[in-house]
Amino acid sequence: MSTVTTSLADVASSEAALRAFLHGLPGVDRVGADQRAAMLGTRSIKTTAKAQAIDLAISMVDLTTLEGADTAGKVRAMCAKAVRPGGEAPSVAAVCVYPDLVAVAAEALKGTGIKVASVATGFPSGRTSLEVKVSDTALAVAAGADEIDMVIDRGAFLSGRYMKVYEEIVAVKAACGPAHLKVILETGELVTYDNVRRASWLAMLAGADFIKTSTGKVAPAATLPVTLIMLEAVRDFRDATGRQVGVKPAGGIRTTKDAIKNLVLVNETAGDDWLTPEWFRLGASSLLNDLLMQREKLATGRYAGPDYFTLD
Ligand SMILES: O=C[C@H](O)COP(=O)(O)O
């Protein structure tokens, strides 16, 4: 049952209306969120369910490299891994790179069905003009990006200039054209859980197709309580508007245990409508290796040799 009952039609008609709506959202019970996330994180699952969960998690991975030292060769190698991770494992959902490497990834993934995601809008700080953000986005889409992972203006958000944040998301969404837009809230900088809920709603009201926790450059990144709050937000947003929005925790998700905790959180919070790569992604640079290692262990009873793929 949605916790939001006001009409959303005029919510963004003015700064005052937007502020009133966002500050009118129910407050987040911090202790409750931490406790619920911790409790869900303790859920164990049966072996067969674990094998299925591992393959589902693999299919949800946005395999990511976002380093200044990235090269075309590294991206091509990562794309090969994305297509055939190993054994009978499924392909990942997407490859996520910087804008200047989108063309390399698009070429490498042509015809595979794996999406090309590009960060944009002055990632990771976002500290640049809207003109540059829109241009950054348009160039990434023109180079072949199917998805854009943008960052919000955290300075504007934290100083209560919500309309600036809203209007930037609207402008970047327009520049995306056919590409899907993931909006990175950088929750590690938002200070409170109430701000995570507000930023989630702000991004969805502005047209986000996905809301994403983090750039992976700020700690803490994808914590379970934050992901829980964002899953509650997309659930309530769909109840209120009928539109489904995806969730992507990213940053610091390293182990199969982390991944399965996230899947339990999705199922128990938003429901199984989100338990697909279309509506839930795991943004990670090294998680895939552990998923493959645990997959091998489940299948053969032993860990494979040291020839696992590393992005480093
Ligand atoms: O968007 C994805 C993140 O940058 C990946 O973070 P990670 O390197 O901690 O897995």
PDB file of C-alpha atoms and ligand atoms in Angstrom:
ATOM      1  CA  MET A   1       0.000   0.000   0.000  1.00  0.00           C
ATOM      2  CA  SER A   2       1.559   3.300  -1.030  1.00  0.00           C
ATOM      3  CA  THR A   3       2.540   5.692   1.701  1.00  0.00           C
ATOM      4  CA  VAL A   4       2.024   8.572  -0.733  1.00  0.00           C
ATOM      5  CA  THR A   5      -1.504   9.808  -1.208  1.00  0.00           C
ATOM      6  CA  THR A   6      -1.055  13.352  -2.542  1.00  0.00           C
ATOM      7  CA  SER A   7      -1.543  13.982  -6.254  1.00  0.00           C
ATOM      8  CA  LEU A   8       1.771  14.060  -8.119  1.00  0.00           C
ATOM      9  CA  ALA A   9       0.414  16.097 -10.999  1.00  0.00           C
ATOM     10  CA  ASP A  10       1.639  19.481  -9.785  1.00  0.00           C
ATOM     11  CA  VAL A  11       4.439  18.382  -7.466  1.00  0.00           C
ATOM     12  CA  ALA A  12       7.128  19.930  -9.690  1.00  0.00           C
ATOM     13  CA  SER A  13       5.175  23.060 -10.555  1.00  0.00           C
ATOM     14  CA  SER A  14       7.361  25.142  -8.229  1.00  0.00           C
ATOM     15  CA  GLU A  15      10.287  24.920  -5.807  1.00  0.00           C
ATOM     16  CA  ALA A  16       7.873  25.320  -2.952  1.00  0.00           C
ATOM     17  CA  ALA A  17       5.579  22.528  -4.164  1.00  0.00           C
ATOM     18  CA  LEU A  18       8.521  20.184  -4.732  1.00  0.00           C
ATOM     19  CA  ARG A  19       9.973  20.917  -1.300  1.00  0.00           C
ATOM     20  CA  ALA A  20       6.589  20.456   0.354  1.00  0.00           C
ATOM     21  CA  PHE A  21       6.138  17.079  -1.309  1.00  0.00           C
ATOM     22  CA  LEU A  22       9.646  15.772  -0.595  1.00  0.00           C
ATOM     23  CA  HIS A  23       9.580  16.965   3.017  1.00  0.00           C
ATOM     24  CA  GLY A  24       6.074  15.601   3.349  1.00  0.00           C
ATOM     25  CA  LEU A  25       7.219  12.050   2.642  1.00  0.00           C
ATOM     26  CA  PRO A  26       7.033   9.765   5.689  1.00  0.00           C
ATOM     27  CA  GLY A  27      10.251   9.896   7.704  1.00  0.00           C
ATOM     28  CA  VAL A  28      12.531   6.860   7.590  1.00  0.00           C
ATOM     29  CA  ASP A  29      12.825   4.961  10.848  1.00  0.00           C
ATOM     30  CA  ARG A  30      16.635   4.673  10.847  1.00  0.00           C
ATOM     31  CA  VAL A  31      16.897   1.943  13.481  1.00  0.00           C
ATOM     32  CA  GLY A  32      14.053   0.061  11.838  1.00  0.00           C
ATOM     33  CA  ALA A  33      15.697   0.264   8.401  1.00  0.00           C
ATOM     34  CA  ASP A  34      19.017  -0.966   9.786  1.00  0.00           C
ATOM     35  CA  GLN A  35      17.322  -3.789  11.668  1.00  0.00           C
ATOM     36  CA  ARG A  36      15.138  -4.884   8.734  1.00  0.00           C
ATOM     37  CA  ALA A  37      18.125  -4.893   6.391  1.00  0.00           C
ATOM     38  CA  ALA A  38      20.205  -6.843   8.900  1.00  0.00           C
ATOM     39  CA  MET A  39      17.409  -9.385   9.456  1.00  0.00           C
ATOM     40  CA  LEU A  40      16.865  -9.923   5.748  1.00  0.00           C
ATOM     41  CA  GLY A  41      20.608 -10.237   5.315  1.00  0.00           C
ATOM     42  CA  THR A  42      20.656 -13.251   7.620  1.00  0.00           C
ATOM     43  CA  ARG A  43      18.260 -15.248   5.410  1.00  0.00           C
ATOM     44  CA  SER A  44      19.991 -18.391   4.116  1.00  0.00           C
ATOM     45  CA  ILE A  45      18.787 -20.223   1.022  1.00  0.00           C
ATOM     46  CA  LYS A  46      18.850 -23.877  -0.015  1.00  0.00           C
ATOM     47  CA  THR A  47      21.558 -25.252  -2.319  1.00  0.00           C
ATOM     48  CA  THR A  48      19.363 -25.466  -5.406  1.00  0.00           C
ATOM     49  CA  ALA A  49      17.957 -22.063  -4.625  1.00  0.00           C
ATOM     50  CA  LYS A  50      21.534 -20.833  -4.155  1.00  0.00           C
ATOM     51  CA  ALA A  51      22.539 -22.116  -7.600  1.00  0.00           C
ATOM     52  CA  GLN A  52      19.550 -20.329  -9.105  1.00  0.00           C
ATOM     53  CA  ALA A  53      20.289 -17.197  -7.090  1.00  0.00           C
ATOM     54  CA  ILE A  54      23.896 -17.153  -8.302  1.00  0.00           C
ATOM     55  CA  ASP A  55      22.846 -17.385 -11.953  1.00  0.00           C
ATOM     56  CA  LEU A  56      20.176 -14.716 -11.413  1.00  0.00           C
ATOM     57  CA  ALA A  57      22.768 -12.455  -9.787  1.00  0.00           C
ATOM     58  CA  ILE A  58      25.196 -13.007 -12.689  1.00  0.00           C
ATOM     59  CA  SER A  59      22.462 -12.045 -15.144  1.00  0.00           C
ATOM     60  CA  MET A  60      21.902  -8.809 -13.156  1.00  0.00           C
ATOM     61  CA  VAL A  61      25.531  -7.668 -13.066  1.00  0.00           C
ATOM     62  CA  ASP A  62      26.505  -4.401 -14.742  1.00  0.00           C
ATOM     63  CA  LEU A  63      30.141  -5.411 -15.240  1.00  0.00           C
ATOM     64  CA  THR A  64      31.977  -2.178 -14.622  1.00  0.00           C
ATOM     65  CA  THR A  65      35.347  -0.556 -15.124  1.00  0.00           C
ATOM     66  CA  LEU A  66      35.524   3.161 -14.283  1.00  0.00           C
ATOM     67  CA  GLU A  67      39.205   3.905 -13.823  1.00  0.00           C
ATOM     68  CA  GLY A  68      41.344   6.691 -15.282  1.00  0.00           C
ATOM     69  CA  ALA A  69      43.754   4.017 -16.486  1.00  0.00           C
ATOM     70  CA  ASP A  70      41.088   2.135 -18.449  1.00  0.00           C
ATOM     71  CA  THR A  71      42.077   1.146 -21.989  1.00  0.00           C
ATOM     72  CA  ALA A  72      40.308  -0.198 -25.073  1.00  0.00           C
ATOM     73  CA  GLY A  73      42.062  -3.524 -24.509  1.00  0.00           C
ATOM     74  CA  LYS A  74      40.763  -3.774 -20.947  1.00  0.00           C
ATOM     75  CA  VAL A  75      37.227  -2.973 -22.104  1.00  0.00           C
ATOM     76  CA  ARG A  76      37.383  -5.571 -24.895  1.00  0.00           C
ATOM     77  CA  ALA A  77      38.580  -8.196 -22.417  1.00  0.00           C
ATOM     78  CA  MET A  78      35.788  -7.248 -20.034  1.00  0.00           C
ATOM     79  CA  CYS A  79      33.221  -7.512 -22.835  1.00  0.00           C
ATOM     80  CA  ALA A  80      34.444 -10.997 -23.718  1.00  0.00           C
ATOM     81  CA  LYS A  81      33.987 -11.955 -20.056  1.00  0.00           C
ATOM     82  CA  ALA A  82      30.545 -10.320 -20.035  1.00  0.00           C
ATOM     83  CA  VAL A  83      29.384 -12.487 -22.941  1.00  0.00           C
ATOM     84  CA  ARG A  84      30.866 -15.785 -21.686  1.00  0.00           C
ATOM     85  CA  PRO A  85      31.618 -15.468 -17.968  1.00  0.00           C
ATOM     86  CA  GLY A  86      32.596 -19.128 -17.677  1.00  0.00           C
ATOM     87  CA  GLY A  87      31.149 -22.636 -17.956  1.00  0.00           C
ATOM     88  CA  GLU A  88      27.361 -22.627 -18.315  1.00  0.00           C
ATOM     89  CA  ALA A  89      26.986 -19.308 -16.497  1.00  0.00           C
ATOM     90  CA  PRO A  90      24.581 -16.809 -18.090  1.00  0.00           C
ATOM     91  CA  SER A  91      25.810 -13.561 -19.624  1.00  0.00           C
ATOM     92  CA  VAL A  92      25.746 -10.403 -17.552  1.00  0.00           C
ATOM     93  CA  ALA A  93      23.171  -7.653 -18.117  1.00  0.00           C
ATOM     94  CA  ALA A  94      25.438  -4.811 -19.168  1.00  0.00           C
ATOM     95  CA  VAL A  95      28.949  -3.457 -19.360  1.00  0.00           C
ATOM     96  CA  CYS A  96      29.489  -0.043 -17.744  1.00  0.00           C
ATOM     97  CA  VAL A  97      32.325   2.220 -18.905  1.00  0.00           C
ATOM     98  CA  TYR A  98      33.369   5.872 -19.333  1.00  0.00           C
ATOM     99  CA  PRO A  99      31.929   7.717 -22.358  1.00  0.00           C
ATOM    100  CA  ASP A 100      35.139   7.652 -24.418  1.00  0.00           C
ATOM    101  CA  LEU A 101      35.159   3.824 -24.311  1.00  0.00           C
ATOM    102  CA  VAL A 102      31.503   3.320 -25.267  1.00  0.00           C
ATOM    103  CA  ALA A 103      32.297   2.784 -28.947  1.00  0.00           C
ATOM    104  CA  VAL A 104      34.784   0.032 -28.046  1.00  0.00           C
ATOM    105  CA  ALA A 105      32.210  -1.731 -25.868  1.00  0.00           C
ATOM    106  CA  ALA A 106      29.422  -1.286 -28.442  1.00  0.00           C
ATOM    107  CA  GLU A 107      31.573  -2.889 -31.130  1.00  0.00           C
ATOM    108  CA  ALA A 108      32.608  -5.747 -28.855  1.00  0.00           C
ATOM    109  CA  LEU A 109      29.021  -6.439 -27.731  1.00  0.00           C
ATOM    110  CA  LYS A 110      27.265  -5.992 -31.079  1.00  0.00           C
ATOM    111  CA  GLY A 111      24.564  -8.612 -31.526  1.00  0.00           C
ATOM    112  CA  THR A 112      25.001 -10.114 -28.034  1.00  0.00           C
ATOM    113  CA  GLY A 113      22.008  -8.455 -26.387  1.00  0.00           C
ATOM    114  CA  ILE A 114      24.239  -7.212 -23.570  1.00  0.00           C
ATOM    115  CA  LYS A 115      23.632  -3.518 -22.908  1.00  0.00           C
ATOM    116  CA  VAL A 116      26.281  -0.817 -23.042  1.00  0.00           C
ATOM    117  CA  ALA A 117      26.005   1.525 -20.060  1.00  0.00           C
ATOM    118  CA  SER A 118      27.960   4.754 -19.879  1.00  0.00           C
ATOM    119  CA  VAL A 119      28.461   7.048 -16.951  1.00  0.00           C
ATOM    120  CA  ALA A 120      27.997  10.690 -17.900  1.00  0.00           C
ATOM    121  CA  THR A 121      27.268  14.217 -16.598  1.00  0.00           C
ATOM    122  CA  GLY A 122      30.746  14.827 -15.264  1.00  0.00           C
ATOM    123  CA  PHE A 123      30.928  11.507 -13.373  1.00  0.00           C
ATOM    124  CA  PRO A 124      31.654  11.059 -10.495  1.00  0.00           C
ATOM    125  CA  SER A 125      31.429  14.585  -9.007  1.00  0.00           C
ATOM    126  CA  GLY A 126      28.961  16.110 -11.459  1.00  0.00           C
ATOM    127  CA  ARG A 127      30.620  19.427 -10.878  1.00  0.00           C
ATOM    128  CA  THR A 128      30.155  20.938 -14.318  1.00  0.00           C
ATOM    129  CA  SER A 129      27.566  22.919 -16.287  1.00  0.00           C
ATOM    130  CA  LEU A 130      24.270  21.504 -17.477  1.00  0.00           C
ATOM    131  CA  GLU A 131      25.438  22.179 -21.046  1.00  0.00           C
ATOM    132  CA  VAL A 132      28.423  19.879 -20.526  1.00  0.00           C
ATOM    133  CA  LYS A 133      26.254  17.243 -18.796  1.00  0.00           C
ATOM    134  CA  VAL A 134      23.791  17.177 -21.679  1.00  0.00           C
ATOM    135  CA  SER A 135      26.596  17.080 -24.252  1.00  0.00           C
ATOM    136  CA  ASP A 136      28.383  14.293 -22.314  1.00  0.00           C
ATOM    137  CA  THR A 137      25.141  12.301 -22.406  1.00  0.00           C
ATOM    138  CA  ALA A 138      24.358  12.904 -26.062  1.00  0.00           C
ATOM    139  CA  LEU A 139      27.873  11.938 -27.134  1.00  0.00           C
ATOM    140  CA  ALA A 140      27.729   8.687 -25.135  1.00  0.00           C
ATOM    141  CA  VAL A 141      24.379   7.789 -26.708  1.00  0.00           C
ATOM    142  CA  ALA A 142      25.665   8.656 -30.175  1.00  0.00           C
ATOM    143  CA  ALA A 143      28.664   6.377 -29.544  1.00  0.00           C
ATOM    144  CA  GLY A 144      26.324   3.455 -28.797  1.00  0.00           C
ATOM    145  CA  ALA A 145      25.262   3.628 -25.137  1.00  0.00           C
ATOM    146  CA  ASP A 146      21.944   1.880 -24.419  1.00  0.00           C
ATOM    147  CA  GLU A 147      21.914   3.178 -20.823  1.00  0.00           C
ATOM    148  CA  ILE A 148      23.208   6.336 -19.174  1.00  0.00           C
ATOM    149  CA  ASP A 149      24.260   6.405 -15.518  1.00  0.00           C
ATOM    150  CA  MET A 150      24.129  10.099 -14.504  1.00  0.00           C
ATOM    151  CA  VAL A 151      25.000  11.708 -11.165  1.00  0.00           C
ATOM    152  CA  ILE A 152      22.774  14.235  -9.394  1.00  0.00           C
ATOM    153  CA  ASP A 153      24.038  17.610  -8.183  1.00  0.00           C
ATOM    154  CA  ARG A 154      24.543  16.703  -4.541  1.00  0.00           C
ATOM    155  CA  GLY A 155      25.509  20.278  -3.645  1.00  0.00           C
ATOM    156  CA  ALA A 156      22.174  21.558  -4.933  1.00  0.00           C
ATOM    157  CA  PHE A 157      20.258  18.719  -3.295  1.00  0.00           C
ATOM    158  CA  LEU A 158      21.853  19.156   0.123  1.00  0.00           C
ATOM    159  CA  SER A 159      21.223  22.912  -0.003  1.00  0.00           C
ATOM    160  CA  GLY A 160      17.564  22.289  -0.787  1.00  0.00           C
ATOM    161  CA  ARG A 161      17.661  23.494  -4.392  1.00  0.00           C
ATOM    162  CA  TYR A 162      15.540  20.529  -5.468  1.00  0.00           C
ATOM    163  CA  MET A 163      14.203  22.137  -8.639  1.00  0.00           C
ATOM    164  CA  LYS A 164      17.753  22.445 -10.019  1.00  0.00           C
ATOM    165  CA  VAL A 165      18.305  18.740  -9.434  1.00  0.00           C
ATOM    166  CA  TYR A 166      14.909  17.930 -10.940  1.00  0.00           C
ATOM    167  CA  GLU A 167      15.415  20.079 -14.045  1.00  0.00           C
ATOM    168  CA  GLU A 168      18.887  18.620 -14.683  1.00  0.00           C
ATOM    169  CA  ILE A 169      17.505  15.084 -14.596  1.00  0.00           C
ATOM    170  CA  VAL A 170      14.700  16.100 -16.991  1.00  0.00           C
ATOM    171  CA  ALA A 171      17.249  17.664 -19.385  1.00  0.00           C
ATOM    172  CA  VAL A 172      19.558  14.634 -19.275  1.00  0.00           C
ATOM    173  CA  LYS A 173      16.620  12.286 -19.751  1.00  0.00           C
ATOM    174  CA  ALA A 174      15.691  14.251 -22.901  1.00  0.00           C
ATOM    175  CA  ALA A 175      19.289  13.977 -24.128  1.00  0.00           C
ATOM    176  CA  CYS A 176      19.154  10.200 -23.606  1.00  0.00           C
ATOM    177  CA  GLY A 177      16.690   9.770 -26.449  1.00  0.00           C
ATOM    178  CA  PRO A 178      16.067   5.997 -26.669  1.00  0.00           C
ATOM    179  CA  ALA A 179      18.644   5.190 -23.990  1.00  0.00           C
ATOM    180  CA  HIS A 180      17.506   4.321 -20.469  1.00  0.00           C
ATOM    181  CA  LEU A 181      18.491   6.705 -17.659  1.00  0.00           C
ATOM    182  CA  LYS A 182      19.862   5.524 -14.323  1.00  0.00           C
ATOM    183  CA  VAL A 183      20.144   8.327 -11.778  1.00  0.00           C
ATOM    184  CA  ILE A 184      23.017   7.973  -9.274  1.00  0.00           C
ATOM    185  CA  LEU A 185      22.056   9.511  -5.924  1.00  0.00           C
ATOM    186  CA  GLU A 186      25.550   9.036  -4.363  1.00  0.00           C
ATOM    187  CA  THR A 187      23.851   8.021  -1.127  1.00  0.00           C
ATOM    188  CA  GLY A 188      27.166   8.068   0.759  1.00  0.00           C
ATOM    189  CA  GLU A 189      27.023  11.890   0.528  1.00  0.00           C
ATOM    190  CA  LEU A 190      23.315  12.338   1.344  1.00  0.00           C
ATOM    191  CA  VAL A 191      23.870  12.237   5.139  1.00  0.00           C
ATOM    192  CA  THR A 192      20.441  10.871   6.176  1.00  0.00           C
ATOM    193  CA  TYR A 193      18.077   8.079   5.190  1.00  0.00           C
ATOM    194  CA  ASP A 194      15.347  10.693   4.805  1.00  0.00           C
ATOM    195  CA  ASN A 195      17.489  12.332   2.119  1.00  0.00           C
ATOM    196  CA  VAL A 196      17.892   8.969   0.364  1.00  0.00           C
ATOM    197  CA  ARG A 197      14.097   8.634   0.238  1.00  0.00           C
ATOM    198  CA  ARG A 198      13.678  12.224  -0.972  1.00  0.00           C
ATOM    199  CA  ALA A 199      16.370  11.908  -3.658  1.00  0.00           C
ATOM    200  CA  SER A 200      14.825   8.620  -4.827  1.00  0.00           C
ATOM    201  CA  TRP A 201      11.416  10.263  -5.286  1.00  0.00           C
ATOM    202  CA  LEU A 202      12.945  13.362  -6.866  1.00  0.00           C
ATOM    203  CA  ALA A 203      14.741  11.253  -9.478  1.00  0.00           C
ATOM    204  CA  MET A 204      11.634   9.186 -10.252  1.00  0.00           C
ATOM    205  CA  LEU A 205       9.412  12.273 -10.520  1.00  0.00           C
ATOM    206  CA  ALA A 206      11.928  13.680 -13.026  1.00  0.00           C
ATOM    207  CA  GLY A 207      11.682  10.552 -15.200  1.00  0.00           C
ATOM    208  CA  ALA A 208      14.453   8.182 -14.047  1.00  0.00           C
ATOM    209  CA  ASP A 209      14.180   4.676 -15.442  1.00  0.00           C
ATOM    210  CA  PHE A 210      16.459   3.407 -12.636  1.00  0.00           C
ATOM    211  CA  ILE A 211      17.719   4.830  -9.363  1.00  0.00           C
ATOM    212  CA  LYS A 212      21.289   3.838  -8.447  1.00  0.00           C
ATOM    213  CA  THR A 213      22.978   4.114  -5.070  1.00  0.00           C
ATOM    214  CA  SER A 214      26.531   5.150  -5.852  1.00  0.00           C
ATOM    215  CA  THR A 215      29.354   5.969  -8.215  1.00  0.00           C
ATOM    216  CA  GLY A 216      31.631   3.486  -6.459  1.00  0.00           C
ATOM    217  CA  LYS A 217      34.016   6.387  -5.717  1.00  0.00           C
ATOM    218  CA  VAL A 218      32.528   7.378  -2.329  1.00  0.00           C
ATOM    219  CA  ALA A 219      32.231   5.199   0.773  1.00  0.00           C
ATOM    220  CA  PRO A 220      29.866   4.042   2.102  1.00  0.00           C
ATOM    221  CA  ALA A 221      28.293   2.968  -1.165  1.00  0.00           C
ATOM    222  CA  ALA A 222      25.652   0.254  -1.633  1.00  0.00           C
ATOM    223  CA  THR A 223      24.651  -0.580   1.941  1.00  0.00           C
ATOM    224  CA  LEU A 224      21.653  -2.856   2.551  1.00  0.00           C
ATOM    225  CA  PRO A 225      19.634  -0.234   4.493  1.00  0.00           C
ATOM    226  CA  VAL A 226      20.046   2.288   1.664  1.00  0.00           C
ATOM    227  CA  THR A 227      19.041  -0.291  -0.943  1.00  0.00           C
ATOM    228  CA  LEU A 228      16.050  -1.188   1.240  1.00  0.00           C
ATOM    229  CA  ILE A 229      14.916   2.456   1.324  1.00  0.00           C
ATOM    230  CA  MET A 230      15.272   2.751  -2.464  1.00  0.00           C
ATOM    231  CA  LEU A 231      13.305  -0.476  -2.992  1.00  0.00           C
ATOM    232  CA  GLU A 232      10.535   0.877  -0.765  1.00  0.00           C
ATOM    233  CA  ALA A 233      10.570   4.071  -2.818  1.00  0.00           C
ATOM    234  CA  VAL A 234      10.161   2.339  -6.187  1.00  0.00           C
ATOM    235  CA  ARG A 235       7.449   0.102  -4.724  1.00  0.00           C
ATOM    236  CA  ASP A 236       5.510   3.094  -3.396  1.00  0.00           C
ATOM    237  CA  PHE A 237       6.107   5.086  -6.586  1.00  0.00           C
ATOM    238  CA  ARG A 238       4.564   2.320  -8.684  1.00  0.00           C
ATOM    239  CA  ASP A 239       1.623   2.085  -6.269  1.00  0.00           C
ATOM    240  CA  ALA A 240       1.123   5.847  -6.650  1.00  0.00           C
ATOM    241  CA  THR A 241       1.731   6.205 -10.411  1.00  0.00           C
ATOM    242  CA  GLY A 242       1.591   2.775 -12.024  1.00  0.00           C
ATOM    243  CA  ARG A 243       5.134   3.262 -13.421  1.00  0.00           C
ATOM    244  CA  GLN A 244       7.840   0.778 -12.461  1.00  0.00           C
ATOM    245  CA  VAL A 245      11.373   2.089 -11.879  1.00  0.00           C
ATOM    246  CA  GLY A 246      14.468  -0.096 -11.475  1.00  0.00           C
ATOM    247  CA  VAL A 247      17.045  -0.141  -8.673  1.00  0.00           C
ATOM    248  CA  LYS A 248      20.820  -0.564  -9.000  1.00  0.00           C
ATOM    249  CA  PRO A 249      22.984  -0.863  -5.880  1.00  0.00           C
ATOM    250  CA  ALA A 250      26.598  -0.224  -6.891  1.00  0.00           C
ATOM    251  CA  GLY A 251      29.918   0.103  -5.132  1.00  0.00           C
ATOM    252  CA  GLY A 252      31.486  -2.300  -2.669  1.00  0.00           C
ATOM    253  CA  ILE A 253      29.388  -5.345  -3.629  1.00  0.00           C
ATOM    254  CA  ARG A 254      32.147  -7.942  -3.664  1.00  0.00           C
ATOM    255  CA  THR A 255      30.857 -11.366  -2.635  1.00  0.00           C
ATOM    256  CA  THR A 256      28.168 -13.867  -3.571  1.00  0.00           C
ATOM    257  CA  LYS A 257      26.821 -13.468  -0.046  1.00  0.00           C
ATOM    258  CA  ASP A 258      26.443  -9.707  -0.673  1.00  0.00           C
ATOM    259  CA  ALA A 259      24.625 -10.401  -3.930  1.00  0.00           C
ATOM    260  CA  ILE A 260      22.214 -12.935  -2.427  1.00  0.00           C
ATOM    261  CA  LYS A 261      21.414 -10.582   0.462  1.00  0.00           C
ATOM    262  CA  ASN A 262      20.420  -8.018  -2.144  1.00  0.00           C
ATOM    263  CA  LEU A 263      18.169 -10.516  -3.936  1.00  0.00           C
ATOM    264  CA  VAL A 264      16.447 -11.393  -0.659  1.00  0.00           C
ATOM    265  CA  LEU A 265      15.987  -7.682  -0.003  1.00  0.00           C
ATOM    266  CA  VAL A 266      14.394  -7.191  -3.428  1.00  0.00           C
ATOM    267  CA  ASN A 267      12.022 -10.112  -2.995  1.00  0.00           C
ATOM    268  CA  GLU A 268      10.967  -9.160   0.533  1.00  0.00           C
ATOM    269  CA  THR A 269      10.631  -5.421  -0.121  1.00  0.00           C
ATOM    270  CA  ALA A 270       9.613  -4.573  -3.675  1.00  0.00           C
ATOM    271  CA  GLY A 271       8.515  -8.065  -4.659  1.00  0.00           C
ATOM    272  CA  ASP A 272       9.397 -10.489  -7.427  1.00  0.00           C
ATOM    273  CA  ASP A 273       8.366  -8.051 -10.175  1.00  0.00           C
ATOM    274  CA  TRP A 274      11.806  -6.546  -9.586  1.00  0.00           C
ATOM    275  CA  LEU A 275      13.684  -9.852  -9.530  1.00  0.00           C
ATOM    276  CA  THR A 276      14.842  -9.595 -13.146  1.00  0.00           C
ATOM    277  CA  PRO A 277      17.743  -7.822 -14.869  1.00  0.00           C
ATOM    278  CA  GLU A 278      15.182  -5.481 -16.425  1.00  0.00           C
ATOM    279  CA  TRP A 279      14.377  -4.008 -13.010  1.00  0.00           C
ATOM    280  CA  PHE A 280      17.339  -4.800 -10.745  1.00  0.00           C
ATOM    281  CA  ARG A 281      21.071  -4.543 -11.457  1.00  0.00           C
ATOM    282  CA  LEU A 282      24.212  -5.038  -9.401  1.00  0.00           C
ATOM    283  CA  GLY A 283      26.883  -2.486 -10.333  1.00  0.00           C
ATOM    284  CA  ALA A 284      30.228  -4.128  -9.672  1.00  0.00           C
ATOM    285  CA  SER A 285      33.768  -4.487 -10.949  1.00  0.00           C
ATOM    286  CA  SER A 286      34.841  -7.635  -9.054  1.00  0.00           C
ATOM    287  CA  LEU A 287      31.639  -9.364  -7.871  1.00  0.00           C
ATOM    288  CA  LEU A 288      31.422 -11.552 -10.997  1.00  0.00           C
ATOM    289  CA  ASN A 289      34.587 -13.433 -10.068  1.00  0.00           C
ATOM    290  CA  ASP A 290      33.204 -14.508  -6.714  1.00  0.00           C
ATOM    291  CA  LEU A 291      29.851 -15.474  -8.233  1.00  0.00           C
ATOM    292  CA  LEU A 292      31.663 -17.693 -10.748  1.00  0.00           C
ATOM    293  CA  MET A 293      33.872 -19.197  -8.038  1.00  0.00           C
ATOM    294  CA  GLN A 294      30.880 -20.040  -5.833  1.00  0.00           C
ATOM    295  CA  ARG A 295      28.994 -21.367  -8.873  1.00  0.00           C
ATOM    296  CA  GLU A 296      31.907 -23.721  -9.591  1.00  0.00           C
ATOM    297  CA  LYS A 297      32.098 -24.789  -5.944  1.00  0.00           C
ATOM    298  CA  LEU A 298      28.389 -25.641  -5.893  1.00  0.00           C
ATOM    299  CA  ALA A 299      28.658 -27.602  -9.144  1.00  0.00           C
ATOM    300  CA  THR A 300      31.876 -29.539  -8.455  1.00  0.00           C
ATOM    301  CA  GLY A 301      32.460 -29.310  -4.716  1.00  0.00           C
ATOM    302  CA  ARG A 302      35.775 -27.521  -5.246  1.00  0.00           C
ATOM    303  CA  TYR A 303      37.093 -24.123  -6.220  1.00  0.00           C
ATOM    304  CA  ALA A 304      38.518 -23.660  -9.704  1.00  0.00           C
ATOM    305  CA  GLY A 305      42.140 -22.751 -10.307  1.00  0.00           C
ATOM    306  CA  PRO A 306      43.570 -19.236 -10.205  1.00  0.00           C
ATOM    307  CA  ASP A 307      42.773 -18.456 -13.829  1.00  0.00           C
ATOM    308  CA  TYR A 308      39.821 -16.279 -12.951  1.00  0.00           C
ATOM    309  CA  PHE A 309      39.407 -13.085 -14.832  1.00  0.00           C
ATOM    310  CA  THR A 310      40.591  -9.955 -13.084  1.00  0.00           C
ATOM    311  CA  LEU A 311      39.947  -6.427 -14.182  1.00  0.00           C
ATOM    312  CA  ASP A 312      42.984  -5.144 -12.317  1.00  0.00           C
TER     313      ASP A 312
HETATM  314  O1  LIG B   1      28.919   1.515 -10.825  1.00  0.00           O
HETATM  315  C1  LIG B   1      29.620   0.609 -10.382  1.00  0.00           C
HETATM  316  C2  LIG B   1      30.644   0.841  -9.353  1.00  0.00           C
HETATM  317  O2  LIG B   1      31.540   1.841  -9.760  1.00  0.00           O
HETATM  318  C3  LIG B   1      31.414  -0.437  -9.088  1.00  0.00           C
HETATM  319  O3  LIG B   1      31.965  -0.347  -7.828  1.00  0.00           O
HETATM  320  P1  LIG B   1      32.974  -1.499  -7.305  1.00  0.00           P
HETATM  321  O4  LIG B   1      34.270  -1.314  -8.077  1.00  0.00           O
HETATM  322  O5  LIG B   1      33.120  -1.222  -5.823  1.00  0.00           O
HETATM  323  O6  LIG B   1      32.359  -2.850  -7.609  1.00  0.00           O
END
